[in-house]
Amino acid sequence: NAGVMQNPRHLVRRRGQEARLRCSPMKGHSHVYWYRQLPEEGLKFMVYLQKENIIDESGMPKERFSAEFPKEGPSILRIQQVVRGDSAAYFCASSSLSGTGNTEAFFGQGTRLTVV
Amino acid sequence: GQNIDQPTEMTATEGAIVQINCTYQTSGFNGLFWYQQHAGEAPTFLSYNVLDGLEEKGRFSSFLSRSKGYSYLLLKELQMKDSASYLCAVKPGNTPLVFGKGTRLSVIA
């Protein structure tokens, strides 16, 4: 999992500010998945992206949250007008292929967002 | 819907064997994963099962029964560093992983 890079590792935002979380997938991987983890909870799927496309955003709140994975550069998870309930650890995972096999094994170290 | 159940907490003694169970009901099945997660860190991949049976990898083994919707992770010769959360996750189809809430394992001397 050392190959998936997330930054920042820790992010503190005041209520109403914007949070931008970055994820650089492992080299050669073109599929990115974002998950959110609340304390004492499991990982909850948010959004699945390929380069320049959102494949599945069924786990992402309809308002304030957006994600992108441009042709060049990292994937970005953006949270506008943050609220205290957004405080969580956000993990990114990457894979080279989707659909079959052992393809989603690698997670980044996560970004811990604290909203004050 | 998707549902994955595993015990919330378990305690075991250093040097012993522990089995962590996971049951699942999902709309499809394309593999079951086990991850280890230490507090404040990223999940790290432990095992992957897609066919019935036992997969062994050093001190860790994982078992799958697709007909029963059941898996377990077996940890042998427990060490203090094995104290962590163990996450069971299912890939329902050509879709992202669905995770259980995790089992927090405490290894005591």
Tab-separated table of C-alpha atoms in Angstrom:
chain	number	residue	atom	x	y	z
A	1	ASN	CA	0.000	0.000	0.000
A	2	ALA	CA	3.028	2.283	0.047
A	3	GLY	CA	2.366	3.131	-3.591
A	4	VAL	CA	-0.946	4.946	-3.078
A	5	MET	CA	-0.174	8.451	-1.859
A	6	GLN	CA	-2.689	10.613	-0.074
A	7	ASN	CA	-2.220	14.139	1.164
A	8	PRO	CA	-2.525	15.796	3.453
A	9	ARG	CA	-2.398	13.156	6.194
A	10	HIS	CA	-4.229	15.470	8.575
A	11	LEU	CA	-6.490	18.372	7.705
A	12	VAL	CA	-8.264	20.754	10.039
A	13	ARG	CA	-11.027	22.961	8.707
A	14	ARG	CA	-13.501	25.334	10.324
A	15	ARG	CA	-17.178	24.821	9.674
A	16	GLY	CA	-18.127	26.317	6.328
A	17	GLN	CA	-14.675	26.020	4.756
A	18	GLU	CA	-13.720	23.755	1.877
A	19	ALA	CA	-11.638	20.588	2.189
A	20	ARG	CA	-9.633	19.179	-0.715
A	21	LEU	CA	-8.202	15.699	-0.364
A	22	ARG	CA	-5.718	14.327	-2.882
A	23	CYS	CA	-4.922	10.794	-3.955
A	24	SER	CA	-2.192	9.692	-6.328
A	25	PRO	CA	-2.772	6.062	-7.321
A	26	MET	CA	-0.098	3.443	-7.673
A	27	LYS	CA	1.904	3.689	-10.854
A	28	GLY	CA	0.012	2.115	-13.704
A	29	HIS	CA	-3.337	2.181	-11.899
A	30	SER	CA	-6.181	4.009	-13.576
A	31	HIS	CA	-9.007	3.159	-11.160
A	32	VAL	CA	-9.495	5.053	-7.909
A	33	TYR	CA	-11.945	4.420	-5.064
A	34	TRP	CA	-12.719	6.733	-2.149
A	35	TYR	CA	-13.956	5.429	1.194
A	36	ARG	CA	-14.912	7.173	4.426
A	37	GLN	CA	-14.359	5.696	7.862
A	38	LEU	CA	-15.973	7.046	10.995
A	39	PRO	CA	-14.629	6.046	14.442
A	40	GLU	CA	-15.668	2.490	15.345
A	41	GLU	CA	-17.259	2.088	11.907
A	42	GLY	CA	-16.325	0.178	8.797
A	43	LEU	CA	-15.174	1.659	5.534
A	44	LYS	CA	-18.054	3.127	3.560
A	45	PHE	CA	-17.734	3.374	-0.211
A	46	MET	CA	-18.176	6.848	-1.602
A	47	VAL	CA	-17.125	7.050	-5.237
A	48	TYR	CA	-15.303	5.105	-7.955
A	49	LEU	CA	-13.485	6.914	-10.743
A	50	GLN	CA	-11.442	6.120	-13.788
A	51	LYS	CA	-9.400	8.713	-15.602
A	52	GLU	CA	-11.740	11.591	-16.489
A	53	ASN	CA	-14.848	9.558	-15.633
A	54	ILE	CA	-17.018	8.962	-12.592
A	55	ILE	CA	-18.086	5.320	-12.739
A	56	ASP	CA	-20.089	4.984	-9.527
A	57	GLU	CA	-20.913	7.754	-7.065
A	58	SER	CA	-23.737	5.967	-5.287
A	59	GLY	CA	-22.068	6.322	-1.883
A	60	MET	CA	-21.372	10.014	-2.083
A	61	PRO	CA	-23.731	12.588	-0.549
A	62	LYS	CA	-25.558	14.521	-3.253
A	63	GLU	CA	-24.681	17.912	-1.830
A	64	ARG	CA	-21.347	19.481	-0.951
A	65	PHE	CA	-19.272	16.483	-2.074
A	66	SER	CA	-17.603	16.076	-5.453
A	67	ALA	CA	-14.766	14.036	-6.890
A	68	GLU	CA	-12.630	14.110	-9.981
A	69	PHE	CA	-9.773	12.169	-11.517
A	70	PRO	CA	-8.298	14.252	-14.313
A	71	LYS	CA	-6.191	12.974	-17.150
A	72	GLU	CA	-3.125	14.430	-15.464
A	73	GLY	CA	-2.616	14.693	-11.721
A	74	PRO	CA	-4.154	13.156	-8.647
A	75	SER	CA	-7.742	12.351	-7.861
A	76	ILE	CA	-9.397	15.036	-5.749
A	77	LEU	CA	-12.216	14.616	-3.247
A	78	ARG	CA	-13.721	17.997	-2.519
A	79	ILE	CA	-16.027	18.806	0.371
A	80	GLN	CA	-17.608	22.245	0.353
A	81	GLN	CA	-18.984	24.056	3.400
A	82	VAL	CA	-17.767	21.365	5.776
A	83	VAL	CA	-19.773	20.465	8.876
A	84	ARG	CA	-18.712	18.661	12.050
A	85	GLY	CA	-20.248	15.425	10.770
A	86	ASP	CA	-17.721	15.373	7.925
A	87	SER	CA	-14.946	14.673	10.434
A	88	ALA	CA	-13.640	11.240	9.500
A	89	ALA	CA	-10.770	9.382	7.901
A	90	TYR	CA	-10.949	9.353	4.114
A	91	PHE	CA	-9.141	6.527	2.372
A	92	CYS	CA	-8.298	6.116	-1.273
A	93	ALA	CA	-7.594	2.802	-2.984
A	94	SER	CA	-6.363	2.169	-6.498
A	95	SER	CA	-6.372	-0.735	-8.923
A	96	SER	CA	-5.262	-1.464	-12.431
A	97	LEU	CA	-8.379	-3.387	-13.443
A	98	SER	CA	-11.920	-3.538	-12.235
A	99	GLY	CA	-14.350	-6.369	-12.175
A	100	THR	CA	-12.431	-9.506	-11.435
A	101	GLY	CA	-9.764	-10.840	-9.230
A	102	ASN	CA	-7.651	-9.408	-6.539
A	103	THR	CA	-7.693	-5.888	-7.871
A	104	GLU	CA	-8.527	-3.562	-5.011
A	105	ALA	CA	-5.910	-4.512	-2.514
A	106	PHE	CA	-4.023	-1.256	-2.078
A	107	PHE	CA	-5.019	1.626	0.139
A	108	GLY	CA	-3.358	4.918	0.857
A	109	GLN	CA	-2.571	6.095	4.394
A	110	GLY	CA	-5.699	8.195	4.520
A	111	THR	CA	-6.518	11.818	5.269
A	112	ARG	CA	-7.930	12.535	8.702
A	113	LEU	CA	-10.283	15.474	8.433
A	114	THR	CA	-11.249	17.325	11.568
A	115	VAL	CA	-13.891	20.019	11.373
A	116	VAL	CA	-13.817	22.489	14.261
B	1	GLY	CA	-28.960	-4.727	-0.162
B	2	GLN	CA	-25.550	-5.725	1.083
B	3	ASN	CA	-24.895	-6.956	4.610
B	4	ILE	CA	-21.658	-8.154	6.156
B	5	ASP	CA	-21.483	-9.269	9.775
B	6	GLN	CA	-18.494	-9.935	11.961
B	7	PRO	CA	-17.970	-9.803	15.735
B	8	THR	CA	-17.174	-6.398	17.137
B	9	GLU	CA	-14.395	-7.443	19.494
B	10	MET	CA	-12.324	-10.494	20.358
B	11	THR	CA	-9.551	-11.178	22.847
B	12	ALA	CA	-6.948	-13.916	22.586
B	13	THR	CA	-3.723	-14.896	24.281
B	14	GLU	CA	-0.254	-14.515	22.821
B	15	GLY	CA	0.818	-17.747	21.126
B	16	ALA	CA	-2.743	-19.014	20.734
B	17	ILE	CA	-4.979	-19.425	17.659
B	18	VAL	CA	-7.974	-17.205	16.955
B	19	GLN	CA	-10.714	-17.501	14.336
B	20	ILE	CA	-12.590	-14.403	13.181
B	21	ASN	CA	-15.877	-15.181	11.430
B	22	CYS	CA	-17.631	-13.213	8.720
B	23	THR	CA	-21.049	-13.841	7.201
B	24	TYR	CA	-22.374	-11.985	4.194
B	25	GLN	CA	-25.499	-11.464	2.135
B	26	THR	CA	-24.780	-9.593	-1.064
B	27	SER	CA	-26.473	-9.144	-4.422
B	28	GLY	CA	-23.585	-10.895	-6.166
B	29	PHE	CA	-20.215	-12.377	-5.359
B	30	ASN	CA	-16.880	-11.804	-7.001
B	31	GLY	CA	-14.496	-12.445	-4.119
B	32	LEU	CA	-13.977	-11.926	-0.409
B	33	PHE	CA	-11.103	-9.962	1.094
B	34	TRP	CA	-9.599	-9.717	4.559
B	35	TYR	CA	-7.682	-6.625	5.646
B	36	GLN	CA	-5.745	-5.751	8.759
B	37	GLN	CA	-5.962	-2.218	10.099
B	38	HIS	CA	-3.926	-0.883	12.998
B	39	ALA	CA	-5.331	2.127	14.797
B	40	GLY	CA	-4.792	5.303	12.814
B	41	GLU	CA	-3.344	3.486	9.819
B	42	ALA	CA	-4.458	2.298	6.401
B	43	PRO	CA	-6.012	-1.125	5.821
B	44	THR	CA	-3.460	-3.607	4.540
B	45	PHE	CA	-4.406	-6.568	2.393
B	46	LEU	CA	-4.226	-10.005	4.001
B	47	SER	CA	-6.078	-12.459	1.794
B	48	TYR	CA	-8.462	-12.990	-1.091
B	49	ASN	CA	-10.855	-15.930	-1.611
B	50	VAL	CA	-13.071	-16.439	-4.625
B	51	LEU	CA	-13.386	-20.240	-4.587
B	52	ASP	CA	-14.494	-22.433	-1.693
B	53	GLY	CA	-11.794	-23.706	0.567
B	54	LEU	CA	-8.835	-22.669	2.621
B	55	GLU	CA	-6.068	-20.307	1.539
B	56	GLU	CA	-2.979	-20.420	3.709
B	57	LYS	CA	-0.365	-17.714	3.901
B	58	GLY	CA	2.120	-18.097	6.728
B	59	ARG	CA	0.460	-17.596	10.118
B	60	PHE	CA	-2.758	-16.397	8.461
B	61	SER	CA	-5.339	-18.551	6.688
B	62	SER	CA	-8.701	-17.644	5.203
B	63	PHE	CA	-11.629	-19.936	4.473
B	64	LEU	CA	-14.637	-19.436	2.237
B	65	SER	CA	-17.958	-21.233	1.804
B	66	ARG	CA	-19.974	-19.511	-0.907
B	67	SER	CA	-23.071	-21.667	-0.346
B	68	LYS	CA	-23.184	-20.600	3.297
B	69	GLY	CA	-22.126	-16.998	2.735
B	70	TYR	CA	-19.403	-17.553	5.288
B	71	SER	CA	-15.721	-16.904	5.717
B	72	TYR	CA	-13.228	-16.970	8.527
B	73	LEU	CA	-9.755	-15.646	9.100
B	74	LEU	CA	-7.504	-17.866	11.195
B	75	LEU	CA	-4.498	-16.404	12.948
B	76	LYS	CA	-1.964	-18.810	14.447
B	77	GLU	CA	0.854	-18.258	16.929
B	78	LEU	CA	-0.576	-14.920	17.904
B	79	GLN	CA	1.814	-12.069	18.543
B	80	MET	CA	1.191	-8.801	20.335
B	81	LYS	CA	1.597	-6.951	17.038
B	82	ASP	CA	-1.473	-8.803	15.719
B	83	SER	CA	-3.631	-6.560	17.907
B	84	ALA	CA	-5.590	-4.654	15.265
B	85	SER	CA	-8.938	-4.481	13.535
B	86	TYR	CA	-9.658	-7.133	10.920
B	87	LEU	CA	-11.979	-6.100	8.120
B	88	CYS	CA	-14.010	-8.508	6.022
B	89	ALA	CA	-14.993	-7.134	2.602
B	90	VAL	CA	-16.971	-8.567	-0.301
B	91	LYS	CA	-16.881	-7.595	-3.959
B	92	PRO	CA	-20.509	-8.062	-5.040
B	93	GLY	CA	-19.786	-7.954	-8.758
B	94	ASN	CA	-18.139	-5.435	-11.017
B	95	THR	CA	-18.610	-3.000	-8.160
B	96	PRO	CA	-16.476	-1.618	-5.363
B	97	LEU	CA	-15.823	-3.509	-2.147
B	98	VAL	CA	-18.419	-3.590	0.624
B	99	PHE	CA	-16.864	-3.707	4.092
B	100	GLY	CA	-18.038	-5.067	7.403
B	101	LYS	CA	-17.532	-2.930	10.507
B	102	GLY	CA	-14.420	-4.829	11.472
B	103	THR	CA	-13.401	-7.009	14.415
B	104	ARG	CA	-11.108	-5.436	16.968
B	105	LEU	CA	-8.685	-8.119	18.182
B	106	SER	CA	-6.759	-7.650	21.395
B	107	VAL	CA	-3.840	-9.994	22.013
B	108	ILE	CA	-2.917	-10.287	25.685
B	109	ALA	CA	0.114	-11.787	27.353
